[in-house]
Coordinates of C-alpha atoms in Angstrom, one line a residue:
Chain A
M1487 CA 72.5 112.3 128.0
R1488 CA 71.2 110.8 124.4
S1489 CA 69.3 113.6 123.6
V1490 CA 71.9 116.0 124.5
F1491 CA 73.9 113.5 121.7
F1492 CA 71.4 114.0 119.0
A1493 CA 71.2 117.3 119.4
V1494 CA 74.5 118.5 119.0
L1495 CA 74.4 115.6 115.8
A1496 CA 71.4 117.3 114.2
R1497 CA 73.2 120.7 114.9
D1498 CA 76.1 120.0 113.5
L1499 CA 74.5 117.9 110.3
T1500 CA 72.3 121.2 109.6
L1501 CA 75.2 123.4 109.7
Y1502 CA 77.2 121.0 107.0
L1503 CA 74.4 120.7 105.0
R1504 CA 73.8 124.3 104.7
R1505 CA 77.4 124.7 103.5
R1506 CA 77.3 121.3 100.3
S1507 CA 79.7 122.5 98.4
D1508 CA 81.9 122.1 100.7
I1509 CA 81.6 118.4 100.6
L1510 CA 81.6 118.4 97.0
T1511 CA 84.8 120.3 96.8
A1512 CA 86.2 117.2 98.9
L1513 CA 85.0 114.7 97.0
F1514 CA 86.5 116.1 93.3
F1515 CA 89.8 116.3 95.4
F1516 CA 89.5 112.9 96.0
A1517 CA 88.8 112.0 92.5
I1518 CA 91.7 114.6 91.2
I1519 CA 94.5 113.1 93.2
T1520 CA 93.5 109.7 92.3
S1521 CA 93.4 110.7 88.6
L1522 CA 97.0 112.6 88.9
F1523 CA 98.2 109.4 90.2
A1524 CA 97.0 107.6 87.3
M1525 CA 98.7 110.2 84.8
G1526 CA 102.1 110.3 86.7
V1527 CA 102.4 106.6 86.5
G1528 CA 100.8 105.8 83.1
P1529 CA 97.9 104.4 81.8
E1530 CA 99.3 101.0 81.9
I1531 CA 96.3 98.5 83.9
N1532 CA 98.4 96.3 85.3
K1533 CA 100.7 98.4 87.1
L1534 CA 97.6 100.4 87.8
R1535 CA 95.6 97.8 89.6
L1536 CA 98.6 97.0 91.7
I1537 CA 99.0 100.8 93.2
A1538 CA 95.5 101.1 93.1
P1539 CA 94.8 100.4 97.2
G1540 CA 97.8 102.3 97.9
V1541 CA 96.8 105.5 95.4
I1542 CA 92.8 105.7 96.5
W1543 CA 93.8 105.4 100.4
V1544 CA 96.6 107.8 100.3
A1545 CA 94.2 110.3 98.7
A1546 CA 91.4 109.1 101.4
L1547 CA 93.7 110.2 104.0
L1548 CA 94.7 113.8 102.2
T1549 CA 91.0 114.3 101.7
S1550 CA 90.3 113.5 105.2
L1551 CA 92.7 116.3 106.2
L1552 CA 91.2 119.2 103.6
S1553 CA 87.7 119.4 106.1
L1554 CA 89.5 119.1 109.6
N1555 CA 90.4 122.7 110.3
R1556 CA 87.0 123.6 110.6
L1557 CA 85.6 120.7 112.5
F1558 CA 86.2 122.9 116.0
S1559 CA 87.1 126.8 114.3
S1560 CA 83.4 128.1 113.7
D1561 CA 82.7 126.7 117.2
C1562 CA 85.1 128.3 119.0
Q1563 CA 84.7 131.6 117.3
D1564 CA 81.3 132.0 118.1
G1565 CA 82.0 130.3 121.6
T1566 CA 79.9 127.3 121.0
L1567 CA 82.6 125.7 122.1
E1568 CA 83.0 126.9 125.3
Q1569 CA 79.7 126.4 126.3
F1570 CA 80.7 122.9 125.7
L1571 CA 83.5 122.5 128.5
L1572 CA 80.8 124.4 131.0
A1573 CA 78.5 121.4 130.1
P1574 CA 77.3 119.4 132.6
Q1575 CA 77.5 116.4 130.0
S1576 CA 80.7 115.2 129.3
L1577 CA 82.4 116.5 126.8
S1578 CA 83.5 113.4 125.4
L1579 CA 80.1 112.6 124.5
L1580 CA 79.7 116.3 122.8
V1581 CA 82.8 115.9 121.3
L1582 CA 81.9 112.0 119.8
A1583 CA 79.0 113.4 118.2
K1584 CA 80.6 116.3 116.5
I1585 CA 82.8 113.7 115.3
L1586 CA 80.0 111.0 113.8
A1587 CA 78.3 114.4 112.1
H1588 CA 81.8 115.0 110.9
W1589 CA 82.5 111.5 109.3
L1590 CA 78.8 111.2 108.0
V1591 CA 79.5 114.5 105.7
S1592 CA 83.2 113.5 104.8
G1593 CA 84.1 109.9 105.1
L1594 CA 80.5 108.6 104.2
P1595 CA 81.0 110.5 100.5
I1596 CA 84.0 109.0 100.1
I1597 CA 83.0 105.5 100.9
L1598 CA 80.2 106.0 98.6
V1599 CA 82.9 107.0 95.5
A1600 CA 85.8 105.1 96.1
P1601 CA 84.3 102.3 94.1
A1602 CA 83.7 104.6 91.4
L1603 CA 87.3 105.4 91.1
G1604 CA 88.6 101.6 91.9
L1605 CA 87.2 100.7 88.9
Q1606 CA 89.0 103.1 87.0
F1607 CA 92.1 101.2 88.1
D1608 CA 90.6 98.0 87.1
L1609 CA 90.1 96.8 90.6
P1610 CA 88.0 93.2 90.3
A1611 CA 85.0 93.7 92.3
H1612 CA 85.4 91.2 95.2
S1613 CA 88.7 93.5 95.8
L1614 CA 85.9 96.8 95.3
W1615 CA 84.1 95.1 98.4
I1616 CA 87.1 94.6 100.3
L1617 CA 87.8 98.8 99.7
V1618 CA 84.4 99.6 100.9
I1619 CA 84.8 97.4 104.0
S1620 CA 88.0 99.2 104.8
L1621 CA 87.2 102.5 104.0
A1622 CA 84.1 102.2 106.4
L1623 CA 86.7 101.2 108.5
G1624 CA 89.6 103.4 108.4
T1625 CA 87.9 106.8 107.8
P1626 CA 86.1 106.9 111.5
I1627 CA 89.7 106.4 113.0
L1628 CA 91.2 109.0 111.0
G1629 CA 88.0 111.5 112.2
M1630 CA 89.0 110.9 115.2
V1631 CA 92.8 111.1 115.3
G1632 CA 92.6 113.7 113.2
A1633 CA 90.0 115.6 115.5
I1634 CA 92.8 115.4 117.6
G1635 CA 95.5 117.3 115.4
A1636 CA 92.5 120.1 115.0
A1637 CA 91.7 120.0 118.5
L1638 CA 95.3 121.0 119.4
T1639 CA 96.3 123.6 117.0
L1640 CA 93.1 125.2 117.4
G1641 CA 93.5 129.2 116.6
L1642 CA 97.3 128.7 116.0
R1643 CA 98.6 130.4 113.2
G1644 CA 100.1 128.1 110.3
G1645 CA 97.3 125.3 111.9
N1646 CA 96.6 123.5 108.6
T1647 CA 100.2 122.9 107.6
L1648 CA 100.7 122.1 111.4
I1649 CA 97.5 119.6 111.4
A1650 CA 98.9 117.3 109.0
L1651 CA 102.8 117.2 110.0
L1652 CA 101.0 116.0 113.3
V1653 CA 98.7 113.7 112.0
L1654 CA 99.7 112.1 109.0
P1655 CA 102.3 110.2 111.0
L1656 CA 99.6 108.8 112.8
Y1657 CA 97.9 107.8 110.2
M1658 CA 100.1 105.3 109.4
P1659 CA 98.6 102.1 110.9
V1660 CA 95.1 102.4 109.4
L1661 CA 97.0 102.9 105.7
I1662 CA 99.2 99.7 106.3
F1663 CA 96.0 97.5 107.7
A1664 CA 93.7 98.7 105.3
T1665 CA 96.0 98.8 101.8
S1666 CA 97.4 95.0 103.3
A1667 CA 93.4 94.4 103.1
V1668 CA 92.8 95.7 99.4
D1669 CA 96.2 93.9 98.4
A1670 CA 95.1 90.7 99.4
S1671 CA 92.4 90.5 98.1
L1672 CA 94.1 91.1 95.1
S1673 CA 96.2 88.2 94.8
G1674 CA 94.1 86.3 96.3
Q1675 CA 94.9 85.7 100.1
G1676 CA 92.6 86.2 103.1
V1677 CA 91.5 89.6 104.6
E1678 CA 90.3 88.5 107.7
A1679 CA 93.2 88.9 109.4
H1680 CA 93.8 92.8 108.1
L1681 CA 90.4 93.8 108.7
S1682 CA 90.3 92.1 112.2
L1683 CA 93.1 94.6 113.2
L1684 CA 91.7 97.8 111.5
A1685 CA 88.6 97.2 113.5
A1686 CA 90.2 96.1 116.6
L1687 CA 92.1 99.8 115.8
L1688 CA 88.9 101.4 115.5
V1689 CA 87.5 100.2 118.5
F1690 CA 90.6 101.3 120.6
T1691 CA 90.3 104.9 118.6
L1692 CA 86.7 104.7 119.5
F1693 CA 87.3 104.1 123.2
F1694 CA 90.5 107.0 123.9
G1695 CA 90.0 108.8 120.8
P1696 CA 87.5 111.5 122.5
L1697 CA 89.0 111.6 125.6
A1698 CA 92.0 112.5 124.6
I1699 CA 90.5 114.7 122.2
A1700 CA 88.6 116.1 124.9
A1701 CA 91.7 116.7 126.8
A1702 CA 92.9 118.8 123.5
L1703 CA 90.2 121.1 123.5
R1704 CA 90.2 122.1 127.5
V1705 CA 94.5 123.1 126.6
S1706 CA 93.0 125.2 123.5
Q1707 CA 90.8 127.0 125.8
D1708 CA 93.1 128.1 129.0
Chain B
M242 CA 111.6 108.1 152.7
A243 CA 110.1 111.5 154.0
S244 CA 113.7 113.3 153.2
I245 CA 113.9 111.9 149.7
S246 CA 109.9 112.9 148.5
S247 CA 110.6 116.9 150.4
I248 CA 114.5 116.6 148.1
W249 CA 112.3 115.6 144.8
L250 CA 109.9 118.4 146.0
K251 CA 112.5 121.1 146.4
Y252 CA 114.3 120.5 143.2
S253 CA 110.9 120.5 141.4
A254 CA 110.9 124.6 141.8
P255 CA 112.8 126.0 139.3
V256 CA 114.5 128.9 141.8
T257 CA 116.4 125.5 143.5
F258 CA 116.7 123.2 139.8
Y259 CA 118.6 126.3 138.1
P260 CA 121.8 126.4 140.5
L261 CA 121.3 122.7 140.9
A262 CA 121.6 122.1 137.1
G263 CA 124.3 124.6 136.9
K264 CA 126.5 122.9 139.4
L265 CA 125.5 119.3 137.0
V266 CA 125.9 120.3 133.6
P267 CA 130.2 120.6 134.1
W268 CA 130.1 116.9 135.3
F269 CA 127.7 115.8 133.0
S270 CA 130.0 117.2 130.2
I271 CA 133.2 115.7 131.4
A272 CA 131.8 112.4 131.9
A273 CA 130.6 112.7 128.1
A274 CA 134.2 113.9 126.9
L275 CA 135.7 111.0 128.5
L276 CA 133.4 108.4 127.8
F277 CA 133.1 109.2 123.9
S278 CA 137.0 109.3 123.6
L279 CA 137.3 105.8 125.9
G280 CA 134.7 104.5 123.0
L281 CA 135.5 106.1 120.2
S282 CA 139.3 104.7 120.6
I283 CA 137.8 101.3 121.3
S284 CA 135.6 101.7 118.5
F285 CA 138.3 102.4 115.8
F286 CA 141.5 100.3 117.3
V287 CA 140.4 98.0 120.4
A288 CA 137.4 96.3 118.7
P289 CA 138.3 94.0 116.0
T290 CA 137.6 93.6 112.1
D291 CA 134.6 91.8 111.8
F292 CA 135.1 89.2 109.4
Q293 CA 131.7 89.1 107.6
Q294 CA 131.3 93.1 107.7
G295 CA 134.7 94.2 106.9
E296 CA 135.9 97.9 108.9
A297 CA 132.2 99.0 107.6
Y298 CA 130.2 97.5 110.8
R299 CA 132.3 100.2 113.0
I300 CA 129.7 102.6 112.3
I301 CA 127.1 100.0 114.6
F302 CA 129.2 101.7 117.4
I303 CA 127.8 105.3 117.0
H304 CA 124.3 104.2 114.6
V305 CA 123.1 101.6 117.7
P306 CA 123.9 104.0 120.8
A307 CA 121.9 106.8 118.7
A308 CA 119.2 104.1 118.1
W309 CA 118.3 103.4 121.5
M310 CA 119.2 107.3 122.6
S311 CA 116.6 108.4 120.4
M312 CA 113.9 105.9 121.4
F313 CA 114.7 106.3 125.0
I314 CA 114.7 110.2 124.8
Y315 CA 110.5 109.7 123.7
L316 CA 109.6 107.8 126.4
V317 CA 111.5 110.0 129.2
M318 CA 109.4 113.2 127.4
A319 CA 106.2 111.1 127.7
S320 CA 107.3 110.7 131.0
Y321 CA 107.6 114.1 131.9
C322 CA 104.7 115.2 130.2
A323 CA 102.5 112.9 131.9
L324 CA 103.9 114.2 135.7
G325 CA 103.4 117.7 134.1
L326 CA 99.6 116.8 133.3
A327 CA 98.9 114.9 137.2
F328 CA 101.0 117.0 138.8
N329 CA 101.0 120.6 137.4
T330 CA 104.5 121.6 137.3
R331 CA 106.1 123.0 134.9
L332 CA 109.6 122.0 135.1
S333 CA 108.6 118.8 134.0
H334 CA 107.2 120.3 130.5
M335 CA 110.3 122.5 130.7
M336 CA 112.6 119.4 130.9
A337 CA 110.2 117.6 127.9
S338 CA 110.6 120.7 125.4
A339 CA 114.5 120.4 126.2
L340 CA 114.7 117.0 125.3
A341 CA 113.1 116.9 122.0
P342 CA 116.0 118.3 119.8
T343 CA 118.1 115.8 121.4
G344 CA 115.7 113.3 121.1
A345 CA 115.2 114.5 117.4
M346 CA 118.8 114.7 116.6
F347 CA 119.7 111.4 117.7
T348 CA 117.0 109.7 115.4
F349 CA 118.2 111.7 112.7
I350 CA 121.7 110.6 113.0
A351 CA 120.4 106.4 113.7
L352 CA 119.1 107.3 110.1
W353 CA 121.5 109.0 108.4
T354 CA 124.2 106.5 109.6
G355 CA 122.0 103.5 109.6
S356 CA 121.5 104.6 105.7
F357 CA 125.6 104.5 105.5
W358 CA 125.7 101.1 106.9
G359 CA 122.9 100.1 104.7
K360 CA 124.8 101.1 101.4
P361 CA 127.8 98.8 102.0
M362 CA 125.8 96.1 103.2
W363 CA 122.2 95.7 101.8
G364 CA 123.5 97.5 98.7
A365 CA 121.0 100.5 98.7
W366 CA 120.9 103.8 101.0
W367 CA 117.6 103.1 102.2
V368 CA 115.8 100.7 102.6
W369 CA 112.0 100.0 103.9
D370 CA 112.8 97.8 107.1
A371 CA 110.7 97.7 109.8
R372 CA 113.1 99.3 111.9
L373 CA 114.0 102.1 109.8
T374 CA 110.7 103.2 108.8
S375 CA 109.4 103.4 112.7
E376 CA 112.6 105.3 113.2
L377 CA 111.2 107.7 110.6
I378 CA 107.9 108.4 112.2
L379 CA 109.6 108.4 115.1
L380 CA 111.7 111.6 113.9
F381 CA 107.9 112.4 112.5
L382 CA 106.9 113.0 115.8
Y383 CA 109.9 114.4 117.4
I384 CA 109.6 117.2 114.7
G385 CA 105.4 117.7 114.9
F386 CA 105.8 117.9 119.1
I387 CA 108.6 120.8 118.3
S388 CA 106.5 122.5 115.5
L389 CA 103.9 122.0 117.5
Q390 CA 105.4 124.2 120.5
A391 CA 107.0 126.4 118.4
A392 CA 103.5 127.7 116.8
I393 CA 101.7 128.3 120.2
D394 CA 102.6 131.6 121.7
N395 CA 101.2 131.0 125.6
P396 CA 103.1 128.8 127.6
V397 CA 100.6 127.1 129.5
R398 CA 98.9 125.8 126.4
R399 CA 102.0 125.0 124.8
D400 CA 103.4 123.2 127.8
K401 CA 99.9 121.2 127.6
A402 CA 99.3 120.3 124.1
G403 CA 103.1 119.4 123.7
A404 CA 102.0 117.1 126.8
V405 CA 99.2 115.6 124.9
F406 CA 100.5 115.3 121.3
L407 CA 103.8 113.4 122.9
L408 CA 101.4 110.9 125.0
V409 CA 99.3 110.6 122.0
G410 CA 102.6 109.5 120.0
V411 CA 103.5 107.0 122.7
V412 CA 100.3 105.1 122.0
N413 CA 100.8 105.0 118.5
I414 CA 104.4 104.0 118.3
P415 CA 104.0 100.5 119.5
I416 CA 100.9 100.1 117.1
V417 CA 103.3 101.8 114.3
Y418 CA 105.7 99.4 115.0
F419 CA 104.1 96.3 114.9
S420 CA 101.7 97.9 111.6
V421 CA 105.3 98.7 109.7
Q422 CA 106.5 94.8 110.5
W423 CA 103.1 93.3 109.2
W424 CA 103.7 94.9 106.2
N425 CA 107.5 94.7 105.7
T426 CA 106.9 91.1 106.0
L427 CA 103.9 91.1 103.6
H428 CA 105.5 92.6 100.8
Q429 CA 109.4 91.7 100.9
G430 CA 110.8 88.8 102.0
A431 CA 113.7 88.6 104.7
S432 CA 116.6 90.9 103.7
V433 CA 118.9 91.3 106.1
N434 CA 117.8 90.4 109.4
M435 CA 119.8 91.6 112.3
T436 CA 118.4 90.0 115.1
T437 CA 119.5 85.9 113.8
A438 CA 123.2 87.8 113.3
P439 CA 126.4 86.1 114.9
T440 CA 126.9 86.9 118.5
M441 CA 129.1 90.3 118.9
A442 CA 132.7 89.7 120.5
Q443 CA 133.2 91.3 123.5
T444 CA 135.0 94.1 123.0
M445 CA 132.7 95.0 120.3
F446 CA 129.3 94.6 122.6
A447 CA 131.6 96.8 125.6
G448 CA 132.2 99.4 123.2
M449 CA 128.6 99.9 121.9
L450 CA 128.2 100.1 125.7
I451 CA 130.6 103.1 126.7
M452 CA 129.4 104.6 123.9
A453 CA 126.0 104.6 124.9
A454 CA 126.6 105.4 128.6
A455 CA 128.3 108.9 126.4
C456 CA 125.4 109.4 124.5
W457 CA 123.3 109.4 128.0
M458 CA 125.5 111.4 129.9
Y459 CA 125.6 114.3 126.8
S460 CA 122.0 113.9 126.6
I461 CA 121.8 114.7 130.1
A462 CA 124.5 117.6 129.7
V463 CA 122.8 119.1 126.7
S464 CA 119.1 118.7 127.9
L465 CA 120.0 120.6 131.6
V466 CA 122.1 123.6 130.0
R467 CA 118.7 123.4 127.7
V468 CA 116.3 123.5 130.4
R469 CA 118.6 126.3 132.0
Q470 CA 117.7 128.5 129.3
L471 CA 114.0 127.7 129.0
I472 CA 113.6 128.7 133.2
L473 CA 115.4 131.9 132.7
E474 CA 113.2 132.8 129.9
R475 CA 110.0 131.9 131.7
E476 CA 110.5 133.0 135.0
C477 CA 112.1 136.3 133.6
R478 CA 109.4 138.2 135.3
S479 CA 110.2 136.7 138.9
A480 CA 112.5 138.2 141.2
W481 CA 115.2 135.6 141.5
V482 CA 115.7 136.1 137.8
T483 CA 115.9 139.3 137.8
D484 CA 118.5 139.3 140.5
I485 CA 120.5 136.3 138.7
L486 CA 120.3 139.1 135.5
E487 CA 121.7 141.9 137.9
T488 CA 124.9 139.9 138.7
L489 CA 125.2 138.9 134.9
K490 CA 125.2 142.5 133.6

């Protein structure tokens, strides 16, 4: 059981690392969106600090959409996915390994870059920490929920825009809890409640997400 | 019991449900027309003017039933989808698809009338109130369901993909609702709180219930008409549909 999990993880990581430029493109997309917001709103630093949590988080949501359509598509084309479905191991476990690999190359870089972008918006150090924690708790949820959308739209025409339409409304609770945590830290209130709710959401999606993704993948291969 | 379950099983087959739906549609349409005329006359002429909100409050008679229907239809669709996934019945999926446009329409009406009501009451077309925001997300979920089904050509995959998305959405709705409420209370002070509004006059309440019943009848009639079309489309290769089409010529 465990060896299969790590085999899939290692395989996917190798594949992702062979195309490093994809990771960098996503990161620059993330940085560009946040600077666009700064230009749109104006250089006044007090206003920027106020909108920083929302801007950085919305940029993270949009960036996570970018790589979703590639999550299963090459596996679907070369037949790997069919082998996954036929494999004696549980499909949810294999899916979990794939999503972990995807998160390591798409979620983790965002978490590492976010503090630098937060500095551009003059977030204090304390809030930067909360931002990083909220991203660490939130981006795996984005990966899970996004994978459901990716599995449902696998191989469809116009799948890319469709993923956004399906997935973005489901992202909303994550956005709310995460930005509230950073907002609370900015205004000097307690952040534990928000972060606990986000963590609860993470546990919930970690449990039910793989089941829903496996169901969606089975549907797509009917 | 046996006879009841056998009736259920009998009408879960499209071939027997198609004529039954055809017979039921006129009855539900007539009921909808009667209830709408009764409900509208109560809401315009019988119900008293509200002492706080004046005549503008009368939009409640369509706003509240539409909001109820928008949420209820989503739940009905989700139950049909769960039935369809569990028992692999084609008709359940068709019912879910048939209900979706009506649900989306009621969601839109709820938002639209809500904004018309909000302008005189709150002084703004749109307020990021918890209920309005979750209703908006509900609209997005309806649109997502409809466009997902529209993008898939294979009928079996279309049914099941829609069902999975709908069930994910139904798990998400309470989370969305509570997160939005949480977010709303943090960001702005209490605006207009409708739950503590003064209790409603009897006639107002009656008018609202009659309008809600009218919306029910309308939804059932329209979705039955729609499901008949879907059945004909899906089963167009079977003998009984060819027979029906022959008689129409």
